[in-house]
Amino acid sequence: MTEAAIRIEGLRKTYRGGRGQPEKHALKGIDLTVPRGSVFGLLGPNGAGKSTLINILAGLVVKSAGTVEIWGFDQDQSPRPSRAAIGVMPQELNLDPFFTPRGALEVQAGLYGVPKAERRSGEILELVGLSDKAEAYARTLSGGMRRRLLLAKALVHHPKVLVLDEPTAGVDIELRQMLWANVRRLNEQGMTIILTTHYLEEAQEMCDEIAIINQGELVAQDSTANLLGRLDSRTMVITPDAEVAALPQAEGVQAQLRPDGTLVLQYHGHQTSAEQVLEAVRQANIRIRDVRTEEADLEDVFLALTASRAEDPPADDHDRPRRGMHRVKL
Ligand code: ADP
Ligand code: MG
């Protein structure tokens, strides 16, 4: 038994190409461990392989190679307990239009073998704010209500791990707040949460740990704090009083003059203080008219890890050597 909520090793997925299409290496050997009790963010640009990974966890997509363990149960050797440990809210709105929310939950509970006495359909509908729609047909529900129902369905068998694939893509603010409030509450009650999101701010705020995947490869996994901390590059932008004759020199500080005459100083927050940077500026006889600073956020980390590859030709990229954390500019 492992203490991980999810442990993935050497996970590969190759989609067969149809009608003259080449095959697609959607996952190229992913190793990933999700700690129990965490809110874990899986980030990556469109087409990175996030849904493929999540759908493999959910048992909706068959992997090509590798091992997947859910709550200590190997997906192939112990399919039932591994499946029982996870609930997935998929990205697609795939609901049977002829079921009411209560009906859909009962069917789902039946699929997972939840005994009648242990079913909590009413409670779950209450949690996602669908009580007053319990008996309405799914086809009459709005997009937002359907999403709530998908969340409710993922919860019927009381999974240890809840997976949400882009739960807030294109939803209104109210629903987003409801989703995040639920995620927080469920996590406080001990549920491990894995989510993918396009909103980096959201990931920064919600997630304890983050993995970034790009073109089917894992390019980073760390705590959110470390990921941000590691890229603690600071930028100080100074508007000098007069034209700069000589650039400031100091260890750990990179100085650069922009065409508009502003002076850009880059340094690492854990190495160098702002005061040391300013001292170097004074030593270079530069008088400061204005100064401002910029701090890295998750978006910078994300861009540093994924931007250069996005321009790479996709055709033969799976033959390229793997690149890892060193791609973050430290
Ligand atoms: P993400 O969720 O990160 O946007 P996906 O996992 O949906 O990425 O897709 C990863 C890659 O696999 C994409 O290039 C996508 O076009 C391809 N892909 C996804 N599903 C299929 C499929 N059923 N058949 C063929 N290719 C697929
Ligand atoms: Mg997706």
mmCIF file of C-alpha atoms and ligand atoms in Angstrom:
data_model
loop_
_atom_site.group_PDB
_atom_site.id
_atom_site.type_symbol
_atom_site.label_atom_id
_atom_site.label_comp_id
_atom_site.label_asym_id
_atom_site.label_seq_id
_atom_site.Cartn_x
_atom_site.Cartn_y
_atom_site.Cartn_z
ATOM 1 C CA MET A 1 0.000 0.000 0.000
ATOM 2 C CA THR A 2 1.149 3.471 -0.760
ATOM 3 C CA GLU A 3 0.246 6.695 0.946
ATOM 4 C CA ALA A 4 -0.422 8.388 -2.359
ATOM 5 C CA ALA A 5 -3.953 9.124 -3.525
ATOM 6 C CA ILE A 6 -2.847 8.492 -7.097
ATOM 7 C CA ARG A 7 0.369 7.028 -8.363
ATOM 8 C CA ILE A 8 1.039 6.950 -12.088
ATOM 9 C CA GLU A 9 4.126 5.413 -13.657
ATOM 10 C CA GLY A 10 5.221 5.407 -17.273
ATOM 11 C CA LEU A 11 1.754 6.300 -18.470
ATOM 12 C CA ARG A 12 1.398 6.375 -22.234
ATOM 13 C CA LYS A 13 -1.521 6.850 -24.533
ATOM 14 C CA THR A 14 -1.350 6.611 -28.270
ATOM 15 C CA TYR A 15 -4.556 7.242 -30.161
ATOM 16 C CA ARG A 16 -4.719 5.318 -33.381
ATOM 17 C CA GLY A 17 -4.986 7.586 -36.390
ATOM 18 C CA GLY A 18 -7.968 6.995 -38.610
ATOM 19 C CA ARG A 19 -8.330 7.717 -42.343
ATOM 20 C CA GLY A 20 -4.778 8.672 -43.211
ATOM 21 C CA GLN A 21 -4.303 10.549 -39.921
ATOM 22 C CA PRO A 22 -1.028 9.769 -38.117
ATOM 23 C CA GLU A 23 -1.276 8.211 -34.670
ATOM 24 C CA LYS A 24 -1.281 10.646 -31.794
ATOM 25 C CA HIS A 25 1.031 10.315 -28.819
ATOM 26 C CA ALA A 26 -1.192 12.054 -26.308
ATOM 27 C CA LEU A 27 0.766 10.896 -23.224
ATOM 28 C CA LYS A 28 4.451 10.063 -23.587
ATOM 29 C CA GLY A 29 5.423 8.387 -20.347
ATOM 30 C CA ILE A 30 4.050 10.318 -17.391
ATOM 31 C CA ASP A 31 5.152 9.696 -13.793
ATOM 32 C CA LEU A 32 2.948 11.473 -11.308
ATOM 33 C CA THR A 33 2.109 11.168 -7.631
ATOM 34 C CA VAL A 34 -0.820 12.940 -6.039
ATOM 35 C CA PRO A 35 -0.598 13.143 -2.230
ATOM 36 C CA ARG A 36 -3.620 12.208 -0.157
ATOM 37 C CA GLY A 37 -5.617 15.119 1.142
ATOM 38 C CA SER A 38 -4.314 17.627 -1.373
ATOM 39 C CA VAL A 39 -6.001 19.895 -3.855
ATOM 40 C CA PHE A 40 -3.931 19.024 -6.886
ATOM 41 C CA GLY A 41 -3.871 21.083 -10.057
ATOM 42 C CA LEU A 42 -3.156 19.569 -13.448
ATOM 43 C CA LEU A 43 -2.273 22.372 -15.808
ATOM 44 C CA GLY A 44 -1.289 22.559 -19.418
ATOM 45 C CA PRO A 45 -2.260 24.223 -22.666
ATOM 46 C CA ASN A 46 -4.990 22.875 -24.910
ATOM 47 C CA GLY A 47 -4.147 19.467 -26.290
ATOM 48 C CA ALA A 48 -1.527 18.795 -23.590
ATOM 49 C CA GLY A 49 -3.181 15.517 -22.612
ATOM 50 C CA LYS A 50 -5.012 16.533 -19.416
ATOM 51 C CA SER A 51 -8.376 15.035 -20.333
ATOM 52 C CA THR A 52 -6.700 11.902 -21.650
ATOM 53 C CA LEU A 53 -4.950 11.445 -18.309
ATOM 54 C CA ILE A 54 -8.104 12.103 -16.342
ATOM 55 C CA ASN A 55 -10.195 9.839 -18.528
ATOM 56 C CA ILE A 56 -7.668 7.045 -18.004
ATOM 57 C CA LEU A 57 -8.058 7.543 -14.242
ATOM 58 C CA ALA A 58 -11.807 7.408 -14.707
ATOM 59 C CA GLY A 59 -11.612 4.219 -16.732
ATOM 60 C CA LEU A 60 -13.115 5.956 -19.771
ATOM 61 C CA VAL A 61 -9.965 5.726 -21.886
ATOM 62 C CA VAL A 62 -7.760 2.627 -22.070
ATOM 63 C CA LYS A 63 -4.066 3.373 -21.533
ATOM 64 C CA SER A 64 -1.438 2.130 -23.979
ATOM 65 C CA ALA A 65 1.229 1.468 -21.320
ATOM 66 C CA GLY A 66 2.114 2.205 -17.714
ATOM 67 C CA THR A 67 0.597 1.640 -14.300
ATOM 68 C CA VAL A 68 -2.103 3.555 -12.476
ATOM 69 C CA GLU A 69 -2.766 3.130 -8.780
ATOM 70 C CA ILE A 70 -5.766 4.764 -7.168
ATOM 71 C CA TRP A 71 -5.749 4.871 -3.374
ATOM 72 C CA GLY A 72 -3.236 2.041 -3.422
ATOM 73 C CA PHE A 73 -5.224 -0.166 -5.792
ATOM 74 C CA ASP A 74 -3.743 -1.041 -9.149
ATOM 75 C CA GLN A 75 -6.227 -0.209 -11.872
ATOM 76 C CA ASP A 76 -5.623 -3.496 -13.736
ATOM 77 C CA GLN A 77 -5.148 -5.854 -10.806
ATOM 78 C CA SER A 78 -7.879 -4.418 -8.581
ATOM 79 C CA PRO A 79 -10.321 -2.738 -10.950
ATOM 80 C CA ARG A 80 -13.256 -2.601 -8.530
ATOM 81 C CA PRO A 81 -11.693 -0.973 -5.487
ATOM 82 C CA SER A 82 -9.647 1.378 -7.653
ATOM 83 C CA ARG A 83 -12.777 2.482 -9.483
ATOM 84 C CA ALA A 84 -14.716 2.878 -6.248
ATOM 85 C CA ALA A 85 -12.042 5.223 -4.894
ATOM 86 C CA ILE A 86 -12.465 7.846 -7.603
ATOM 87 C CA GLY A 87 -15.259 10.079 -8.855
ATOM 88 C CA VAL A 88 -14.856 12.088 -12.025
ATOM 89 C CA MET A 89 -16.655 15.150 -13.264
ATOM 90 C CA PRO A 90 -15.849 15.048 -16.986
ATOM 91 C CA GLN A 91 -15.232 17.996 -19.243
ATOM 92 C CA GLU A 92 -17.996 16.970 -21.632
ATOM 93 C CA LEU A 93 -21.624 17.508 -20.666
ATOM 94 C CA ASN A 94 -22.640 13.894 -21.259
ATOM 95 C CA LEU A 95 -25.996 13.464 -19.532
ATOM 96 C CA ASP A 96 -28.918 11.279 -20.374
ATOM 97 C CA PRO A 97 -31.656 13.802 -21.238
ATOM 98 C CA PHE A 98 -34.431 11.516 -20.044
ATOM 99 C CA PHE A 99 -33.337 11.324 -16.434
ATOM 100 C CA THR A 100 -34.200 13.753 -13.708
ATOM 101 C CA PRO A 101 -31.293 14.783 -11.467
ATOM 102 C CA ARG A 102 -32.577 12.484 -8.709
ATOM 103 C CA GLY A 103 -33.032 9.656 -11.216
ATOM 104 C CA ALA A 104 -29.547 10.174 -12.629
ATOM 105 C CA LEU A 105 -28.038 9.995 -9.144
ATOM 106 C CA GLU A 106 -29.943 6.829 -8.306
ATOM 107 C CA VAL A 107 -28.763 5.160 -11.523
ATOM 108 C CA GLN A 108 -25.197 6.229 -10.853
ATOM 109 C CA ALA A 109 -25.406 4.921 -7.275
ATOM 110 C CA GLY A 110 -26.714 1.642 -8.656
ATOM 111 C CA LEU A 111 -23.788 1.409 -11.096
ATOM 112 C CA TYR A 112 -21.380 1.804 -8.199
ATOM 113 C CA GLY A 113 -23.263 -0.654 -6.032
ATOM 114 C CA VAL A 114 -24.131 1.846 -3.329
ATOM 115 C CA PRO A 115 -26.817 0.175 -1.154
ATOM 116 C CA LYS A 116 -30.154 2.030 -1.044
ATOM 117 C CA ALA A 117 -29.771 2.747 2.678
ATOM 118 C CA GLU A 118 -26.450 4.501 2.060
ATOM 119 C CA ARG A 119 -27.601 6.696 -0.806
ATOM 120 C CA ARG A 120 -27.595 10.395 -0.125
ATOM 121 C CA SER A 121 -29.152 11.749 -3.319
ATOM 122 C CA GLY A 122 -31.100 14.483 -1.536
ATOM 123 C CA GLU A 123 -28.085 15.618 0.419
ATOM 124 C CA ILE A 124 -25.872 15.710 -2.667
ATOM 125 C CA LEU A 125 -28.467 17.644 -4.683
ATOM 126 C CA GLU A 126 -28.636 20.107 -1.802
ATOM 127 C CA LEU A 127 -24.851 20.441 -1.794
ATOM 128 C CA VAL A 128 -24.722 21.384 -5.482
ATOM 129 C CA GLY A 129 -27.810 23.608 -5.274
ATOM 130 C CA LEU A 130 -30.125 21.445 -7.369
ATOM 131 C CA SER A 131 -32.766 20.513 -4.777
ATOM 132 C CA ASP A 132 -35.510 22.460 -6.508
ATOM 133 C CA LYS A 133 -34.681 20.777 -9.827
ATOM 134 C CA ALA A 134 -34.545 17.254 -8.418
ATOM 135 C CA GLU A 135 -37.507 16.115 -10.508
ATOM 136 C CA ALA A 136 -36.892 18.159 -13.675
ATOM 137 C CA TYR A 137 -35.768 16.414 -16.854
ATOM 138 C CA ALA A 138 -32.086 16.861 -17.615
ATOM 139 C CA ARG A 139 -32.886 18.244 -21.063
ATOM 140 C CA THR A 140 -34.668 21.185 -19.430
ATOM 141 C CA LEU A 141 -31.639 22.067 -17.300
ATOM 142 C CA SER A 142 -29.376 24.986 -18.175
ATOM 143 C CA GLY A 143 -25.689 24.403 -18.924
ATOM 144 C CA GLY A 144 -24.759 25.477 -15.406
ATOM 145 C CA MET A 145 -27.284 23.102 -13.843
ATOM 146 C CA ARG A 146 -25.952 20.252 -15.947
ATOM 147 C CA ARG A 147 -22.500 20.912 -14.614
ATOM 148 C CA ARG A 148 -23.831 20.829 -11.076
ATOM 149 C CA LEU A 149 -25.463 17.511 -11.859
ATOM 150 C CA LEU A 150 -22.195 16.127 -13.231
ATOM 151 C CA LEU A 151 -20.522 17.101 -9.968
ATOM 152 C CA ALA A 152 -23.328 15.461 -8.011
ATOM 153 C CA LYS A 153 -22.931 12.261 -10.052
ATOM 154 C CA ALA A 154 -19.214 12.165 -9.311
ATOM 155 C CA LEU A 155 -20.024 12.237 -5.582
ATOM 156 C CA VAL A 156 -22.666 9.497 -5.214
ATOM 157 C CA HIS A 157 -20.291 6.719 -4.160
ATOM 158 C CA HIS A 158 -18.372 8.888 -1.663
ATOM 159 C CA PRO A 159 -15.065 8.658 -3.538
ATOM 160 C CA LYS A 160 -11.740 9.248 -1.792
ATOM 161 C CA VAL A 161 -10.557 11.197 -4.821
ATOM 162 C CA LEU A 162 -12.659 13.683 -6.760
ATOM 163 C CA VAL A 163 -11.458 14.683 -10.210
ATOM 164 C CA LEU A 164 -12.785 17.772 -11.963
ATOM 165 C CA ASP A 165 -11.868 18.353 -15.598
ATOM 166 C CA GLU A 166 -12.090 22.065 -16.419
ATOM 167 C CA PRO A 167 -15.034 22.546 -14.068
ATOM 168 C CA THR A 168 -15.139 26.305 -14.479
ATOM 169 C CA ALA A 169 -14.499 26.650 -18.208
ATOM 170 C CA GLY A 170 -17.197 28.933 -19.531
ATOM 171 C CA VAL A 171 -19.331 28.977 -16.385
ATOM 172 C CA ASP A 172 -20.724 32.082 -14.729
ATOM 173 C CA ILE A 173 -19.298 33.598 -11.572
ATOM 174 C CA GLU A 174 -22.005 32.249 -9.314
ATOM 175 C CA LEU A 175 -21.451 28.669 -10.429
ATOM 176 C CA ARG A 176 -17.712 29.066 -10.209
ATOM 177 C CA GLN A 177 -18.000 30.256 -6.625
ATOM 178 C CA MET A 178 -20.325 27.393 -5.792
ATOM 179 C CA LEU A 179 -17.880 24.915 -7.301
ATOM 180 C CA TRP A 180 -14.910 26.291 -5.395
ATOM 181 C CA ALA A 181 -16.854 26.468 -2.148
ATOM 182 C CA ASN A 182 -17.774 22.801 -2.602
ATOM 183 C CA VAL A 183 -14.225 21.839 -3.482
ATOM 184 C CA ARG A 184 -12.932 23.528 -0.335
ATOM 185 C CA ARG A 185 -15.555 21.935 1.880
ATOM 186 C CA LEU A 186 -15.030 18.443 0.443
ATOM 187 C CA ASN A 187 -11.283 18.823 0.805
ATOM 188 C CA GLU A 188 -11.656 19.918 4.423
ATOM 189 C CA GLN A 189 -13.679 16.775 4.994
ATOM 190 C CA GLY A 190 -10.682 14.797 3.753
ATOM 191 C CA MET A 191 -11.381 14.305 0.071
ATOM 192 C CA THR A 192 -8.415 14.523 -2.290
ATOM 193 C CA ILE A 193 -9.200 16.813 -5.213
ATOM 194 C CA ILE A 194 -7.613 16.824 -8.645
ATOM 195 C CA LEU A 195 -8.621 19.542 -11.024
ATOM 196 C CA THR A 196 -7.618 20.911 -14.359
ATOM 197 C CA THR A 197 -8.149 24.536 -15.096
ATOM 198 C CA HIS A 198 -7.182 27.094 -17.652
ATOM 199 C CA TYR A 199 -7.345 29.831 -15.072
ATOM 200 C CA LEU A 200 -3.907 30.054 -13.576
ATOM 201 C CA GLU A 201 -4.984 32.458 -10.885
ATOM 202 C CA GLU A 202 -7.517 29.918 -9.797
ATOM 203 C CA ALA A 203 -4.902 27.169 -9.629
ATOM 204 C CA GLN A 204 -2.611 29.454 -7.679
ATOM 205 C CA GLU A 205 -5.355 30.149 -5.183
ATOM 206 C CA MET A 206 -6.914 26.682 -4.923
ATOM 207 C CA CYS A 207 -4.125 24.139 -5.319
ATOM 208 C CA ASP A 208 -1.514 22.930 -2.830
ATOM 209 C CA GLU A 209 0.377 21.089 -5.549
ATOM 210 C CA ILE A 210 0.603 21.551 -9.254
ATOM 211 C CA ALA A 211 1.724 19.431 -12.173
ATOM 212 C CA ILE A 212 2.230 21.017 -15.548
ATOM 213 C CA ILE A 213 2.021 18.883 -18.646
ATOM 214 C CA ASN A 214 2.810 19.928 -22.157
ATOM 215 C CA GLN A 215 2.486 17.858 -25.322
ATOM 216 C CA GLY A 216 2.045 14.672 -23.347
ATOM 217 C CA GLU A 217 5.027 15.176 -21.065
ATOM 218 C CA LEU A 218 5.269 16.212 -17.445
ATOM 219 C CA VAL A 219 7.335 19.372 -17.294
ATOM 220 C CA ALA A 220 6.928 20.238 -13.613
ATOM 221 C CA GLN A 221 5.467 18.913 -10.394
ATOM 222 C CA ASP A 222 5.829 20.736 -7.132
ATOM 223 C CA SER A 223 3.965 22.514 -4.392
ATOM 224 C CA THR A 224 2.403 25.713 -5.624
ATOM 225 C CA ALA A 225 4.570 27.654 -3.190
ATOM 226 C CA ASN A 226 7.777 26.017 -4.415
ATOM 227 C CA LEU A 227 6.849 26.428 -8.021
ATOM 228 C CA LEU A 228 6.356 30.124 -7.479
ATOM 229 C CA GLY A 229 9.301 30.359 -5.103
ATOM 230 C CA ARG A 230 11.676 28.660 -7.467
ATOM 231 C CA LEU A 231 10.839 31.147 -10.089
ATOM 232 C CA ASP A 232 11.295 33.977 -7.649
ATOM 233 C CA SER A 233 12.833 36.164 -10.241
ATOM 234 C CA ARG A 234 12.044 39.765 -9.485
ATOM 235 C CA THR A 235 12.120 42.553 -11.939
ATOM 236 C CA MET A 236 12.746 46.142 -10.958
ATOM 237 C CA VAL A 237 12.079 48.749 -13.569
ATOM 238 C CA ILE A 238 13.731 52.102 -13.028
ATOM 239 C CA THR A 239 13.170 55.320 -14.880
ATOM 240 C CA PRO A 240 16.466 57.186 -14.547
ATOM 241 C CA ASP A 241 16.746 60.940 -14.207
ATOM 242 C CA ALA A 242 19.277 61.176 -16.989
ATOM 243 C CA GLU A 243 20.734 58.960 -19.660
ATOM 244 C CA VAL A 244 22.512 55.964 -18.184
ATOM 245 C CA ALA A 245 26.266 55.961 -18.839
ATOM 246 C CA ALA A 246 27.193 52.684 -17.170
ATOM 247 C CA LEU A 247 24.990 49.782 -16.080
ATOM 248 C CA PRO A 248 24.886 48.906 -12.392
ATOM 249 C CA GLN A 249 27.036 45.916 -11.451
ATOM 250 C CA ALA A 250 26.176 43.576 -8.616
ATOM 251 C CA GLU A 251 26.336 39.869 -8.042
ATOM 252 C CA GLY A 252 23.090 38.139 -8.989
ATOM 253 C CA VAL A 253 21.700 41.221 -10.692
ATOM 254 C CA GLN A 254 21.175 41.401 -14.438
ATOM 255 C CA ALA A 255 20.897 44.916 -15.758
ATOM 256 C CA GLN A 256 19.553 45.855 -19.121
ATOM 257 C CA LEU A 257 18.629 49.096 -20.815
ATOM 258 C CA ARG A 258 15.403 49.259 -22.768
ATOM 259 C CA PRO A 259 15.163 51.366 -25.942
ATOM 260 C CA ASP A 260 12.853 53.774 -24.089
ATOM 261 C CA GLY A 261 15.667 54.509 -21.622
ATOM 262 C CA THR A 262 14.259 52.586 -18.658
ATOM 263 C CA LEU A 263 16.574 50.353 -16.748
ATOM 264 C CA VAL A 264 15.471 46.797 -16.103
ATOM 265 C CA LEU A 265 17.101 44.893 -13.243
ATOM 266 C CA GLN A 266 16.468 41.214 -12.747
ATOM 267 C CA TYR A 267 17.375 39.339 -9.586
ATOM 268 C CA HIS A 268 16.252 36.526 -7.318
ATOM 269 C CA GLY A 269 14.307 37.406 -4.219
ATOM 270 C CA HIS A 270 15.925 34.754 -2.040
ATOM 271 C CA GLN A 271 19.437 35.861 -3.071
ATOM 272 C CA THR A 272 19.328 39.576 -3.376
ATOM 273 C CA SER A 273 17.293 42.235 -1.609
ATOM 274 C CA ALA A 274 15.720 45.213 -3.299
ATOM 275 C CA GLU A 275 17.997 47.386 -1.166
ATOM 276 C CA GLN A 276 21.103 45.714 -2.633
ATOM 277 C CA VAL A 277 19.779 46.345 -6.114
ATOM 278 C CA LEU A 278 19.111 49.993 -5.341
ATOM 279 C CA GLU A 279 22.572 50.319 -3.824
ATOM 280 C CA ALA A 280 24.093 49.022 -7.063
ATOM 281 C CA VAL A 281 22.066 51.602 -8.947
ATOM 282 C CA ARG A 282 23.365 54.407 -6.715
ATOM 283 C CA GLN A 283 26.932 53.136 -7.098
ATOM 284 C CA ALA A 284 26.542 53.492 -10.850
ATOM 285 C CA ASN A 285 25.616 57.135 -10.269
ATOM 286 C CA ILE A 286 22.121 56.697 -11.548
ATOM 287 C CA ARG A 287 19.474 58.927 -10.042
ATOM 288 C CA ILE A 288 16.048 57.390 -9.825
ATOM 289 C CA ARG A 289 13.013 59.295 -10.980
ATOM 290 C CA ASP A 290 10.622 56.386 -10.719
ATOM 291 C CA VAL A 291 10.766 52.746 -9.714
ATOM 292 C CA ARG A 292 8.406 49.817 -9.839
ATOM 293 C CA THR A 293 8.707 46.070 -9.352
ATOM 294 C CA GLU A 294 7.191 43.060 -11.015
ATOM 295 C CA GLU A 295 6.779 39.656 -9.387
ATOM 296 C CA ALA A 296 6.525 36.295 -11.058
ATOM 297 C CA ASP A 297 3.195 34.552 -10.846
ATOM 298 C CA LEU A 298 2.078 31.157 -11.962
ATOM 299 C CA GLU A 299 1.523 32.479 -15.433
ATOM 300 C CA ASP A 300 5.244 33.193 -15.761
ATOM 301 C CA VAL A 301 6.085 29.698 -14.583
ATOM 302 C CA PHE A 302 3.585 28.259 -16.990
ATOM 303 C CA LEU A 303 4.885 30.296 -19.898
ATOM 304 C CA ALA A 304 8.498 29.496 -19.090
ATOM 305 C CA LEU A 305 7.658 25.805 -19.155
ATOM 306 C CA THR A 306 5.377 25.637 -22.128
ATOM 307 C CA ALA A 307 5.894 28.633 -24.386
ATOM 308 C CA SER A 308 8.999 27.591 -26.302
ATOM 309 C CA ARG A 309 7.578 24.153 -27.014
ATOM 310 C CA ALA A 310 4.307 25.502 -28.303
ATOM 311 C CA GLU A 311 6.138 26.743 -31.380
ATOM 312 C CA ASP A 312 7.879 23.442 -31.992
ATOM 313 C CA PRO A 313 6.676 21.413 -34.956
ATOM 314 C CA PRO A 314 4.404 18.764 -33.456
ATOM 315 C CA ALA A 315 5.131 16.024 -36.018
ATOM 316 C CA ASP A 316 8.230 14.336 -34.596
ATOM 317 C CA ASP A 317 8.355 15.824 -31.131
ATOM 318 C CA HIS A 318 7.973 12.506 -29.336
ATOM 319 C CA ASP A 319 11.491 11.553 -30.428
ATOM 320 C CA ARG A 320 12.955 14.549 -28.682
ATOM 321 C CA PRO A 321 14.767 13.946 -25.398
ATOM 322 C CA ARG A 322 12.677 14.600 -22.319
ATOM 323 C CA ARG A 323 13.083 17.916 -20.673
ATOM 324 C CA GLY A 324 12.331 18.545 -17.077
ATOM 325 C CA MET A 325 12.458 21.106 -14.333
ATOM 326 C CA HIS A 326 15.624 22.706 -15.671
ATOM 327 C CA ARG A 327 13.446 24.377 -18.233
ATOM 328 C CA VAL A 328 12.294 26.760 -15.543
ATOM 329 C CA LYS A 329 14.652 29.681 -15.665
ATOM 330 C CA LEU A 330 16.080 29.757 -12.160
HETATM 331 P P1 ADP B 1 -6.337 18.530 -23.065
HETATM 332 O O1 ADP B 1 -7.444 17.994 -22.223
HETATM 333 O O2 ADP B 1 -5.084 18.833 -22.301
HETATM 334 O O3 ADP B 1 -6.764 19.696 -23.900
HETATM 335 P P2 ADP B 1 -6.614 16.034 -24.542
HETATM 336 O O4 ADP B 1 -6.231 14.952 -23.595
HETATM 337 O O5 ADP B 1 -8.055 16.263 -24.777
HETATM 338 O O6 ADP B 1 -5.882 17.389 -24.097
HETATM 339 O O7 ADP B 1 -5.914 15.744 -25.940
HETATM 340 C C1 ADP B 1 -4.537 15.439 -26.060
HETATM 341 C C2 ADP B 1 -4.206 15.147 -27.526
HETATM 342 O O8 ADP B 1 -4.823 13.924 -27.920
HETATM 343 C C3 ADP B 1 -4.728 16.200 -28.475
HETATM 344 O O9 ADP B 1 -3.802 16.344 -29.511
HETATM 345 C C4 ADP B 1 -6.012 15.598 -28.993
HETATM 346 O O10 ADP B 1 -6.301 16.062 -30.287
HETATM 347 C C5 ADP B 1 -5.696 14.122 -29.000
HETATM 348 N N1 ADP B 1 -6.904 13.310 -28.779
HETATM 349 C C6 ADP B 1 -7.738 13.380 -27.704
HETATM 350 N N2 ADP B 1 -8.723 12.466 -27.799
HETATM 351 C C7 ADP B 1 -8.490 11.796 -28.970
HETATM 352 C C8 ADP B 1 -9.158 10.721 -29.636
HETATM 353 N N3 ADP B 1 -10.232 10.148 -29.129
HETATM 354 N N4 ADP B 1 -8.634 10.297 -30.809
HETATM 355 C C9 ADP B 1 -7.513 10.853 -31.326
HETATM 356 N N5 ADP B 1 -6.848 11.866 -30.755
HETATM 357 C C10 ADP B 1 -7.317 12.339 -29.578
HETATM 358 MG MG MG B 2 -9.317 18.684 -21.803
#
